[in-house]
Coordinates of C-alpha atoms and ligand atoms in Angstrom, one line a residue:
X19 CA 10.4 45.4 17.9
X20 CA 7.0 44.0 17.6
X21 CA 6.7 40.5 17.4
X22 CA 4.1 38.1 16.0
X23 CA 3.2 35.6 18.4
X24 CA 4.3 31.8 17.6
X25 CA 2.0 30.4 15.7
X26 CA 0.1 27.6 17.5
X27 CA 0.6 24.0 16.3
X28 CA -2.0 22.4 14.2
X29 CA -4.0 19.5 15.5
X30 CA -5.8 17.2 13.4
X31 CA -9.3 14.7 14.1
X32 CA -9.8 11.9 11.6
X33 CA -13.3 10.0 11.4
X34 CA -12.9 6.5 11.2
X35 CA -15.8 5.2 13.7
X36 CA -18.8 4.0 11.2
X37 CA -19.1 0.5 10.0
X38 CA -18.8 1.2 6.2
X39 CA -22.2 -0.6 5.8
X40 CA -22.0 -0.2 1.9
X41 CA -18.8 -2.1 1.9
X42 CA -21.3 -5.2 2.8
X43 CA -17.9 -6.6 4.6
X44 CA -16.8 -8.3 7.6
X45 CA -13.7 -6.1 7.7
X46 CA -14.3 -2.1 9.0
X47 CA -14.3 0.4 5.8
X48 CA -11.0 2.0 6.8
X49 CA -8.8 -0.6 6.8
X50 CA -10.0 -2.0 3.3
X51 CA -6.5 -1.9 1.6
X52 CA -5.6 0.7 -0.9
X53 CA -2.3 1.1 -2.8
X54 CA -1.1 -1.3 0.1
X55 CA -2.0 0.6 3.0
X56 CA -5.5 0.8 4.6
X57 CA -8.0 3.4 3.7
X58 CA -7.5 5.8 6.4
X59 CA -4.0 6.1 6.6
X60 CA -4.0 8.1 3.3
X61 CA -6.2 11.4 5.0
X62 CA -4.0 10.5 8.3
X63 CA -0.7 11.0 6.4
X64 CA -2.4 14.0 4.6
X65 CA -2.9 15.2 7.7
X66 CA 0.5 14.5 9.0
X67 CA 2.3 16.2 6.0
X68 CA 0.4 19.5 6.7
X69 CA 2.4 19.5 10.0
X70 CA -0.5 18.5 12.4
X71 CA 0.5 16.7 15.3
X72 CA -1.5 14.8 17.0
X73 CA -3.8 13.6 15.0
X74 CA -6.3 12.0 16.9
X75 CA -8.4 8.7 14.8
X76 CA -11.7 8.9 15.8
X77 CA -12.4 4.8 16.2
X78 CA -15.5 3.1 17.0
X79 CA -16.2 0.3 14.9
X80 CA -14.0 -3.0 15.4
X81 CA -12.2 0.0 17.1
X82 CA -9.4 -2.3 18.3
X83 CA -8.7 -3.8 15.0
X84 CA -8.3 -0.4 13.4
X85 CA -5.9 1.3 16.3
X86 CA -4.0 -1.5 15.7
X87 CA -3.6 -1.6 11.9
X88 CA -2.9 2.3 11.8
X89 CA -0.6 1.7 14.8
X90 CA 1.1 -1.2 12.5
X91 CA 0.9 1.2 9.0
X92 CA 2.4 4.6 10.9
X93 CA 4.5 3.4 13.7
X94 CA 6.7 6.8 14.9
X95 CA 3.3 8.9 13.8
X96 CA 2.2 11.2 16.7
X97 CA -1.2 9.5 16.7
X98 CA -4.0 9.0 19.3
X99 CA -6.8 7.0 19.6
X100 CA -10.3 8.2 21.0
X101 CA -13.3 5.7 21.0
X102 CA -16.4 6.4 20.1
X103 CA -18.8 4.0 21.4
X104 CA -21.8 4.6 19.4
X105 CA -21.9 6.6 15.9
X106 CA -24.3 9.3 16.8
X107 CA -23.1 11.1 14.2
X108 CA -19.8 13.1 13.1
X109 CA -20.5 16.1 16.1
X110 CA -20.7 13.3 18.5
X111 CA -17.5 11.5 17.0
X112 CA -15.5 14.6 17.5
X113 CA -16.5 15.2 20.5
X114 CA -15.1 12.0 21.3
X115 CA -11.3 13.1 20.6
X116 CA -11.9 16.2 22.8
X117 CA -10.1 14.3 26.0
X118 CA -6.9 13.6 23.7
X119 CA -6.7 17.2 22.4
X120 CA -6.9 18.2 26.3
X121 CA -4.3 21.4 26.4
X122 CA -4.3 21.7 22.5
X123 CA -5.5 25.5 21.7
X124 CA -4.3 26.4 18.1
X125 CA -6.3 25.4 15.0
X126 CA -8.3 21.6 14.8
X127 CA -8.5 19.8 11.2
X128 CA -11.0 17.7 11.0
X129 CA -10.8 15.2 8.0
X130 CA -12.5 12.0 7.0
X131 CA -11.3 8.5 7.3
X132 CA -12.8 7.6 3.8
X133 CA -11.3 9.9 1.6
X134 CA -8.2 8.3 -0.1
X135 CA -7.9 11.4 -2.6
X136 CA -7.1 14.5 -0.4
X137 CA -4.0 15.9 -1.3
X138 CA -2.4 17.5 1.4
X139 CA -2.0 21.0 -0.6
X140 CA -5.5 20.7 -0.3
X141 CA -5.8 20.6 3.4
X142 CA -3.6 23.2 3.9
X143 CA -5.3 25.7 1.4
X144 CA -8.3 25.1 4.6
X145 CA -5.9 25.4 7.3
X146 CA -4.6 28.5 5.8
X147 CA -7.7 30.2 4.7
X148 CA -9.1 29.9 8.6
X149 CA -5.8 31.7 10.0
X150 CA -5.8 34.3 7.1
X151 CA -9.4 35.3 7.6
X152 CA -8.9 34.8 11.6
X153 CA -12.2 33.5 11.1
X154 CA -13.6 30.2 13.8
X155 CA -14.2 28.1 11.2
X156 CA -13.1 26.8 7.3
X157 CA -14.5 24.4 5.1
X158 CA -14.1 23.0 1.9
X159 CA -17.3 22.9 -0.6
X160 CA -17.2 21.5 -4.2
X161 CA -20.0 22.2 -6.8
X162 CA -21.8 19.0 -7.6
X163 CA -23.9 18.7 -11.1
X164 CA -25.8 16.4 -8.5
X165 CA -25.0 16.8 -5.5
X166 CA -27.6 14.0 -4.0
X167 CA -26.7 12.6 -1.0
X168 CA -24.1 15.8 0.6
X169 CA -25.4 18.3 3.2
X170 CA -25.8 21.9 1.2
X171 CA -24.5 25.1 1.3
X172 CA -26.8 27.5 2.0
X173 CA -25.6 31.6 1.5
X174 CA -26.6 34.7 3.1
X175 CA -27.8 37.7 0.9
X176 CA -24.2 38.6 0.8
X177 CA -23.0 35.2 -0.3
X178 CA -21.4 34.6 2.7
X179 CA -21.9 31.0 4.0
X180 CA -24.9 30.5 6.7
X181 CA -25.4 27.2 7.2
X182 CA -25.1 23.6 6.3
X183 CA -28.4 21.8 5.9
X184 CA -28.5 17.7 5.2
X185 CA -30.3 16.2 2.1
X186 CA -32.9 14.8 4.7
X187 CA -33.7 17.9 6.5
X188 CA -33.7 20.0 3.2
X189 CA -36.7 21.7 1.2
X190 CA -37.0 21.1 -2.4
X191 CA -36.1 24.4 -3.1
X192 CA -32.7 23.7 -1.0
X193 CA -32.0 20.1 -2.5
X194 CA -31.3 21.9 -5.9
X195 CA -28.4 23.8 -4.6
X196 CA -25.3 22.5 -6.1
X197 CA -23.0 23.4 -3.6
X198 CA -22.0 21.1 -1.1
X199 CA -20.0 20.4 2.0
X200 CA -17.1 18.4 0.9
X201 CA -16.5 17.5 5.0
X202 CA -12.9 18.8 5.1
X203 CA -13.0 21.4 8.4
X204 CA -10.4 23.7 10.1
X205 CA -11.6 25.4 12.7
X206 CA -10.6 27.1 16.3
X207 CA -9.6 25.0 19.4
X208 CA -11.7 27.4 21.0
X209 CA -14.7 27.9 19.4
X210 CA -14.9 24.3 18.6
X211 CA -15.7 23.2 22.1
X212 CA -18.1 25.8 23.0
X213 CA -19.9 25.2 19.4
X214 CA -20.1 21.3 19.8
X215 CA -21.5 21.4 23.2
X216 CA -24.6 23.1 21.7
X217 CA -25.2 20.9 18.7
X218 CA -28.3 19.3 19.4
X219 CA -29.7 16.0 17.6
X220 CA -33.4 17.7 16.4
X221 CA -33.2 16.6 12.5
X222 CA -34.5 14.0 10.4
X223 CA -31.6 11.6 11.6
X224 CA -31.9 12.2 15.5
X225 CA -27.7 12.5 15.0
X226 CA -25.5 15.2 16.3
X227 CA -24.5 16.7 13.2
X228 CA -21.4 18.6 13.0
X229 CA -22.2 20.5 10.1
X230 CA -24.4 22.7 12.7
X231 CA -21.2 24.2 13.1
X232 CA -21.6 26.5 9.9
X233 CA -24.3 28.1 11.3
X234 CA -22.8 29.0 14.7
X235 CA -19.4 30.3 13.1
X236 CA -21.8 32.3 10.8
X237 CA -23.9 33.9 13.6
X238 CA -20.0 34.7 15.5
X239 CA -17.1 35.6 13.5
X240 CA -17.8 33.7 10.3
X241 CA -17.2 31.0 8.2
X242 CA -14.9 30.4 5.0
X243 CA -15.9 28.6 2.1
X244 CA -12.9 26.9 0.3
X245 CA -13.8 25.6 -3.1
X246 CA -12.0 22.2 -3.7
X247 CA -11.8 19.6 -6.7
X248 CA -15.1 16.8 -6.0
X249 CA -12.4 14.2 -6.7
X250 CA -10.4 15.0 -3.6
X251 CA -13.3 15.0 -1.4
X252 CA -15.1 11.7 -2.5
X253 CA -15.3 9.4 0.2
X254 CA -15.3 5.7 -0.6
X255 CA -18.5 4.1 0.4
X256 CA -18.6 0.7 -1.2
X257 CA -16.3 -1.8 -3.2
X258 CA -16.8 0.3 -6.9
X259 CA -15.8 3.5 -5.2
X260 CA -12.7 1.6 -3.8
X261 CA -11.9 0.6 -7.2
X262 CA -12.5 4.2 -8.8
X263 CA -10.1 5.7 -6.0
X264 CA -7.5 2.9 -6.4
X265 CA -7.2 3.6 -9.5
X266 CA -6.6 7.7 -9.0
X267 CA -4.4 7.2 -6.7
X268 CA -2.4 4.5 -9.3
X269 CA -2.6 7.2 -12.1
X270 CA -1.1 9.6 -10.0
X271 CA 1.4 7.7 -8.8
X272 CA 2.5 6.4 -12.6
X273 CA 2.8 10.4 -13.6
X274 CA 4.8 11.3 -10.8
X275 CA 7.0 8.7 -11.5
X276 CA 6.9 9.4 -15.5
X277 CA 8.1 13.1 -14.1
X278 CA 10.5 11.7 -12.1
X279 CA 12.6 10.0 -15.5
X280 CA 10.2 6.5 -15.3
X281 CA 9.5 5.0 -18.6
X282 CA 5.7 3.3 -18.1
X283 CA 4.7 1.6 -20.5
X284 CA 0.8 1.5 -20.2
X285 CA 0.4 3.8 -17.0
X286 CA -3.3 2.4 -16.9
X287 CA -1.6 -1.2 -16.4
X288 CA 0.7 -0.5 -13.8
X289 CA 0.4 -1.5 -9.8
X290 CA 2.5 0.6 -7.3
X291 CA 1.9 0.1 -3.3
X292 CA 2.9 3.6 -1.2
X293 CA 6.3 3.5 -0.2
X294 CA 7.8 1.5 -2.8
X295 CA 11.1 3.8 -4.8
X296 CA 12.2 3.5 -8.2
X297 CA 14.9 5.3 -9.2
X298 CA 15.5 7.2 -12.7
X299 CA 15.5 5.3 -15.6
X300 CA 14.0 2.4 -15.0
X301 CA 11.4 0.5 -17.9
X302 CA 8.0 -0.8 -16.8
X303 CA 6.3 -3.4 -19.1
X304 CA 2.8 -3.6 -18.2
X305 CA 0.5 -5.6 -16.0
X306 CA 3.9 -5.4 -13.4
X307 CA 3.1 -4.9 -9.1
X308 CA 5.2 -3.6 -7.0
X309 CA 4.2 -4.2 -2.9
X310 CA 5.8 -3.0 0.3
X311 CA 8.9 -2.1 0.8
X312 CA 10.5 -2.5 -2.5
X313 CA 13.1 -0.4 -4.0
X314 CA 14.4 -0.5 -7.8
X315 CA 17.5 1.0 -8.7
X316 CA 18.8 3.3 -11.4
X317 CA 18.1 1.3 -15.1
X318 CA 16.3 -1.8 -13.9
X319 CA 13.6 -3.1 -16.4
X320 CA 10.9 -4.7 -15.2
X321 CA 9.0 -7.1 -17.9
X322 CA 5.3 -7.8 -18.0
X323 CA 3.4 -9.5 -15.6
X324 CA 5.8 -9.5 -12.7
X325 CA 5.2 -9.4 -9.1
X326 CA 7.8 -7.9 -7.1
X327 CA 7.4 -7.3 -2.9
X328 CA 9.4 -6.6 -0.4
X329 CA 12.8 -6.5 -3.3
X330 CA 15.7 -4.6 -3.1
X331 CA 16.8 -4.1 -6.7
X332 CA 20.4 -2.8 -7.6
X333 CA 21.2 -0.8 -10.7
X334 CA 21.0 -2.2 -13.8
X335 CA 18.7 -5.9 -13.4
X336 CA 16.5 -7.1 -15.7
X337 CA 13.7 -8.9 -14.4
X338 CA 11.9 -10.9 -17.3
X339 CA 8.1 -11.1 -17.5
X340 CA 6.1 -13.0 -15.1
X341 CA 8.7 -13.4 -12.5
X342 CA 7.7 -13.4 -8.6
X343 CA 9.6 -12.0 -5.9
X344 CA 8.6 -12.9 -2.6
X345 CA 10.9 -10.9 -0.4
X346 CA 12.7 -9.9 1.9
X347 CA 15.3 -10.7 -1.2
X348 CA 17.6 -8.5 -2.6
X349 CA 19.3 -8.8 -6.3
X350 CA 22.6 -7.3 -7.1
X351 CA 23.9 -4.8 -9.9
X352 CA 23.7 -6.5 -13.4
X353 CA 21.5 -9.6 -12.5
X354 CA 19.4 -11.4 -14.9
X355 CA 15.8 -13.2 -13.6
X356 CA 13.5 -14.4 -15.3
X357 CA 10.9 -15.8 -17.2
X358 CA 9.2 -17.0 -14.4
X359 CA 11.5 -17.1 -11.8
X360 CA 10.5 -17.5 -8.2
X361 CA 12.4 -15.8 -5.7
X362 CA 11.3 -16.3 -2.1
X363 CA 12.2 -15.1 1.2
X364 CA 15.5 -14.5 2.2
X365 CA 17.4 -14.7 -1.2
X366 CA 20.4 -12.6 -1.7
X367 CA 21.1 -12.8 -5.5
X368 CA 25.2 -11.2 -5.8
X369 CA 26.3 -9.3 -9.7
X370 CA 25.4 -10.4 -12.5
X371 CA 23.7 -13.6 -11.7
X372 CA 21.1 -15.1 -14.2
X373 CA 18.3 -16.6 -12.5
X374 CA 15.9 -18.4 -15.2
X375 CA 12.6 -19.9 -16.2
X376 CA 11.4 -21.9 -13.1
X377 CA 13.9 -21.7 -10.7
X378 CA 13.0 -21.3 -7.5
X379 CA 15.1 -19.8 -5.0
X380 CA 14.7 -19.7 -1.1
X381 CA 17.3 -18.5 1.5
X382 CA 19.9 -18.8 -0.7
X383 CA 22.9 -16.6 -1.4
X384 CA 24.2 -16.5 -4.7
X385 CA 27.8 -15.1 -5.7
X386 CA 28.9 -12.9 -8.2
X387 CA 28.3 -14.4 -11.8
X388 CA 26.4 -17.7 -10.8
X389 CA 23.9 -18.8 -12.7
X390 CA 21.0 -21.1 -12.3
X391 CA 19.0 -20.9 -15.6
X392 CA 16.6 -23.5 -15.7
X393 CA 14.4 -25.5 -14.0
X394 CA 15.8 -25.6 -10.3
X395 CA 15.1 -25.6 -6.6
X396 CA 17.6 -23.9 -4.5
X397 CA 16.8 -23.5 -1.1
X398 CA 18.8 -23.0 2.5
X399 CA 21.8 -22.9 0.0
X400 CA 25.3 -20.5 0.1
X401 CA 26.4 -20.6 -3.4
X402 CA 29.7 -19.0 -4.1
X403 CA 30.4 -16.9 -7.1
X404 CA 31.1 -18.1 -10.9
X405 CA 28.9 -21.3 -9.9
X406 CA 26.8 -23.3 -13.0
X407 CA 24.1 -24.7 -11.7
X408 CA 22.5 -26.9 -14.3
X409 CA 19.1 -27.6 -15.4
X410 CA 16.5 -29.9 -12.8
X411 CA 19.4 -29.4 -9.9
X412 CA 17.5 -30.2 -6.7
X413 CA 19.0 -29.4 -3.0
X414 CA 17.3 -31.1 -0.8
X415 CA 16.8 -28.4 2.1
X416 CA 14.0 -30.6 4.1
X417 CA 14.5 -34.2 5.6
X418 CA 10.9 -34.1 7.0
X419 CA 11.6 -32.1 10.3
X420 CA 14.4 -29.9 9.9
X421 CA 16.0 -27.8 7.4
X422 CA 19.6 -28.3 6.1
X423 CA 22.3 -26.0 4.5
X424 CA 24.0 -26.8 1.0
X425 CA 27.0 -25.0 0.6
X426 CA 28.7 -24.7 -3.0
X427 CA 32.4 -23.2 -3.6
X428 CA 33.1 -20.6 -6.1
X429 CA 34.0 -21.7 -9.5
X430 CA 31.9 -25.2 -8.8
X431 CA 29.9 -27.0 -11.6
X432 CA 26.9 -28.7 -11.2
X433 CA 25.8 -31.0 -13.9
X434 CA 22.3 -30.8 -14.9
X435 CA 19.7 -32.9 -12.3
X436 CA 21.9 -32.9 -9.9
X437 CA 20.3 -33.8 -6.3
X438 CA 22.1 -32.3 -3.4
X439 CA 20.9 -34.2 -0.3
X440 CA 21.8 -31.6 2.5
X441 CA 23.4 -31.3 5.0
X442 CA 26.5 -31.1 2.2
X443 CA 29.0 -29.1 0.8
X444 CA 30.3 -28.9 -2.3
X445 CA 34.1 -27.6 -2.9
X446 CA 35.3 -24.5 -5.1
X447 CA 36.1 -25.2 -8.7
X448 CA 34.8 -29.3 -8.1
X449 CA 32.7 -30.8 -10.6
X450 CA 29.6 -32.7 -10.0
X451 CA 28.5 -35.2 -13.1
X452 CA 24.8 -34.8 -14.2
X453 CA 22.0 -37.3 -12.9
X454 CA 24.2 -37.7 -9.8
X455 CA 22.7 -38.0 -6.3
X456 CA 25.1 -37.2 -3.5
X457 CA 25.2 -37.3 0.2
X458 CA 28.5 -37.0 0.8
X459 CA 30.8 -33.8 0.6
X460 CA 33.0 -33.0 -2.3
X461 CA 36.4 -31.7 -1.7
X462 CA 37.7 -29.0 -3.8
X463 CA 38.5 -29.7 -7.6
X464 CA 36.6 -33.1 -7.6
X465 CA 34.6 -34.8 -10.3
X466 CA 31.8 -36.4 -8.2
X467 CA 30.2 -38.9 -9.7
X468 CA 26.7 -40.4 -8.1
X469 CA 24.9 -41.5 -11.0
X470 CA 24.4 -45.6 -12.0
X471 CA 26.8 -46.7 -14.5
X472 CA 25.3 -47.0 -17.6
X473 CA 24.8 -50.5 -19.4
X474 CA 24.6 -51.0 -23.4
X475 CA 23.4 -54.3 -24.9
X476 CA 24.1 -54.5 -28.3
X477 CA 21.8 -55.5 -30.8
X478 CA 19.2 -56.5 -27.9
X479 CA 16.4 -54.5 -29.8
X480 CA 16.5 -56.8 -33.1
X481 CA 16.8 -60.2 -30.9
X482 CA 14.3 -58.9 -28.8
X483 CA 11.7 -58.3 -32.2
X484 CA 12.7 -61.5 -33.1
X485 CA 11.1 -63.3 -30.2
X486 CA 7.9 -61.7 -30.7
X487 CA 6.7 -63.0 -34.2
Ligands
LIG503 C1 -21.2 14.2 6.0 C2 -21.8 15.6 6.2 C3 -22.3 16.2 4.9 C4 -21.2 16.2 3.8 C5 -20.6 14.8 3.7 C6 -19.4 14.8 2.8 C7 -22.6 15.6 8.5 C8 -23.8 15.6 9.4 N1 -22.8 15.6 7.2 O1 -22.3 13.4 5.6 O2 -22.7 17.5 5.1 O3 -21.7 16.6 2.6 O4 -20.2 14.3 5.0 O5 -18.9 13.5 2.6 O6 -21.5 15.6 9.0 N2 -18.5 9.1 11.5 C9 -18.1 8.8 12.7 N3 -19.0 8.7 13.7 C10 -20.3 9.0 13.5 C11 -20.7 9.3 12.2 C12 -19.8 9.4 11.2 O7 -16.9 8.5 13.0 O8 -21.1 8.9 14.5 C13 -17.5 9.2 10.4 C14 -17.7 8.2 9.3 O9 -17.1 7.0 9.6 C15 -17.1 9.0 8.1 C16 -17.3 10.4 8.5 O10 -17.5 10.5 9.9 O11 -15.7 8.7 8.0 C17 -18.5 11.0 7.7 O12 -19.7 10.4 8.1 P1 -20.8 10.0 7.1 O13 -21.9 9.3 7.8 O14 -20.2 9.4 5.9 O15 -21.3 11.5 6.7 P2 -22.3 11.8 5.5 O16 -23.6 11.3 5.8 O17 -21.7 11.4 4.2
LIG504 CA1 -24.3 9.4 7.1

């Protein structure tokens, strides 16, 4: 039975070596951050999701920085690292990655670090249009009403694709051809190798330019043109571009979502880092960001304004406008936050608990049902479940130096500005009289009462007039 031979693996190269002068920053282009994750890791995972492995980042400027941010942003990715010293131009740079593709003989992707909008059905439509035609070489090319600034397409009388020429080695006559190269390349293990050791840096740029490439596949074998959308392709090259892909990638995101059973309010209003889940059903008020590793479960609503990272939500929790998680923090099944809640690291917020306007919360566990609901500070603190925790209640986690634990007991009632001087624990179902400042524990079922006895003088206000005319 005849058989077809396996089909070889798919490697990838991703240019990420040039400054990014345009950016006019002190931080390399690619790592600008986008959607919460720097600017190269979106063609890297492109690249990943088509099924190459390795891909090999192409780094060169603040090259150490950048390794170690994509190391950071894909950390089980089958990535390596080749240096290129000095940007003589994108030849030269993927020449650079030849050592760490040593062995690899199937097709070569080659993408660009700057170009947040590829989608990976897009990558693979050049990966598969170079097997099908069994040609050396694929590449994508947009039509541009002005294509200023791209290397050109340039066909043979058959239309076929001959060559690449840059805007500053091209005649007038080629400068109004509207086709360009959109940089997005698949091409033979093979033939690339023998091709790039011939490129040659004769042009207006004194670069090695790996668009030359065109031209040798054409004079051997061929080339494939694949037309692709001239959003995918744009690179970002300054701080407006940034913006402009930011705010693609956002829109995307919001009607994916929509699909998904999300109700978005205004989808133009709505911030959404990569990775973050929300689950059916859930309600988005505008002007709300969601960052890292959150996760909102089935029915949540989110109000207006809100900041959540790093949040776990359960089913069913309404978070009121302009409340701030600052997680890791994790909120259970029915909860209530909100207005303006705080909710810092290392809060675990149990069923059904009401959190409210200005209460801040901060390595605290709350129980089922408990409620805070105004104006608190509850820090280093294990509250139990069915606890009231009035308005202006204070524990005080920090005695200069070190941090201390207040524990309350389920059922427990603290009056409003209460101050908990901790270490101390407060026992289950014990009541604690507002105003009070306590040091001491409280056993079970107590009233504590830590307050100064109040004093009435009667009719002190008319003999006090009295003296003064
Ligand atoms: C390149 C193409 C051009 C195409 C355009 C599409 C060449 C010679 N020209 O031009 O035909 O229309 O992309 O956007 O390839 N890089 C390195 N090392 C270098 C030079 C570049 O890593 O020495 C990286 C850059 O960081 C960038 C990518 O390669 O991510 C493309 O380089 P860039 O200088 O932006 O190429 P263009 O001049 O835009
Ligand atoms: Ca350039």
């Amino acid at each position: 039975m005849p058989r077809t031979p396996p089909r070889a693996p798919l490697a990838a190269i991703v240019l990420a070596a040039g400054k990014g002068t345009r950016m006019k920053s002190a931080t390399a282009k690619v790592l600008h951050p986008l959607g919460g994750k720097p600017l190269a890791w979106y063609p890297i995972t492109r690249a990943l999701e088509a099924g190459a492995s390795p891909v090999v980042v192409v780094v060169g400027h603040q090259a150490e920085a950048v390794e170690a941010a994509l190391r950071a942003a894909l950390p089980d990715a089958p990535l390596r690292f080749a240096v290129q010293a000095e940007q003589q131009g994108t030849a030269h740079a993927v020449l650079a990655a030849r050592p760490a593709l040593r062995g690899v003989r199937g097709p070569v992707a080659i993408l660009s670090g700057d170009t947040p909008l590829l989608r990976t059905g897009t990558l693979r439509a050049v990966v598969t249009a170079r097997s099908r035609s069994r040609r050396p070489l694929a590449f994508a090319t947009m039509d541009l009403a002005e294509p200023r600034g791209y290397g050109r397409v340039l066909r043979d009388g058959a239309g076929r694709p001959a060559r690449v020429v840059e805007e500053k080695d091209a005649s007038g006559e080629e400068r109004a051809v509207r086709e360009v190269n959109a940089g997005l390349y698949c091409a033979d293990a093979g033939f690339l190798w023998k091709a790039l050791a011939r490129v040659d840096a004769k042009n207006a740029q004194g670069e090695f330019y790996l668009t030359d490439l065109v031209a040798m596949a054409a004079r051997g074998g061929g080339a494939v043109a694949v037309a692709v959308d001239p959003l995918e392709a744009s690179g970002v090259n300054d701080r407006e571009e940034l913006a402009r892909a930011g705010a693609v990638l956002q829109r995307r995101r919001a009607s994916a979502l929509m699909k998904a059973g999300v109700t978005i309010e205004v989808p133009e209003r709505f911030l959404c880092d990569e990775g973050v889940e929300i689950a059916a059903d859930v309600a988005i008020e505008p002007d709300v960001r969601l960052r890292g590793a959150t996760r909102i479960g089935p029915g949540c609503r989110l109000g207006q304004g809100s900041v959540l990272a790093d949040a776990v939500l359960a089913a069913g929790v309404t978070v009121r406008p302009y409340t701030v998680i600052e997680g890791p923090a994790t909120v259970g099944q029915g909860a209530i936050l909100g207005p303006f809640s705080r909710i810092r690291p290392g809060s675990e917020l149990g069923e059904q608990v009401h959190v409210g306007n200005f209460v801040e919360t901060k390595k605290a566990r709350l129980g089922k049902g408990s409620k805070a609901n105004h104006l608190a500070y509850l820090g280093d603190a294990v509250v139990g479940a069915g606890v009231n925790v009035g308005a202006g209640t204070i524990t005080c986690n920090y005695d200069g130096e070190k941090k201390h634990e207040t524990r309350i007991g389920d059922g427990a009632f603290i009056g409003s500005d209460s101050i908990l001087v901790a270490p101390i624990e407060i026992g289950a179902g014990a009541y604690v009289a507002a105003g009070s400042t306590l040091t001491d524990a409280v056993p079970a079922g107590a009233l504590a009462l830590g307050r100064a006895k109040q004093v009435n003088k009667e009719g002190w206000v008319a003999r006090m007039k009295a003296r003064k005319v």
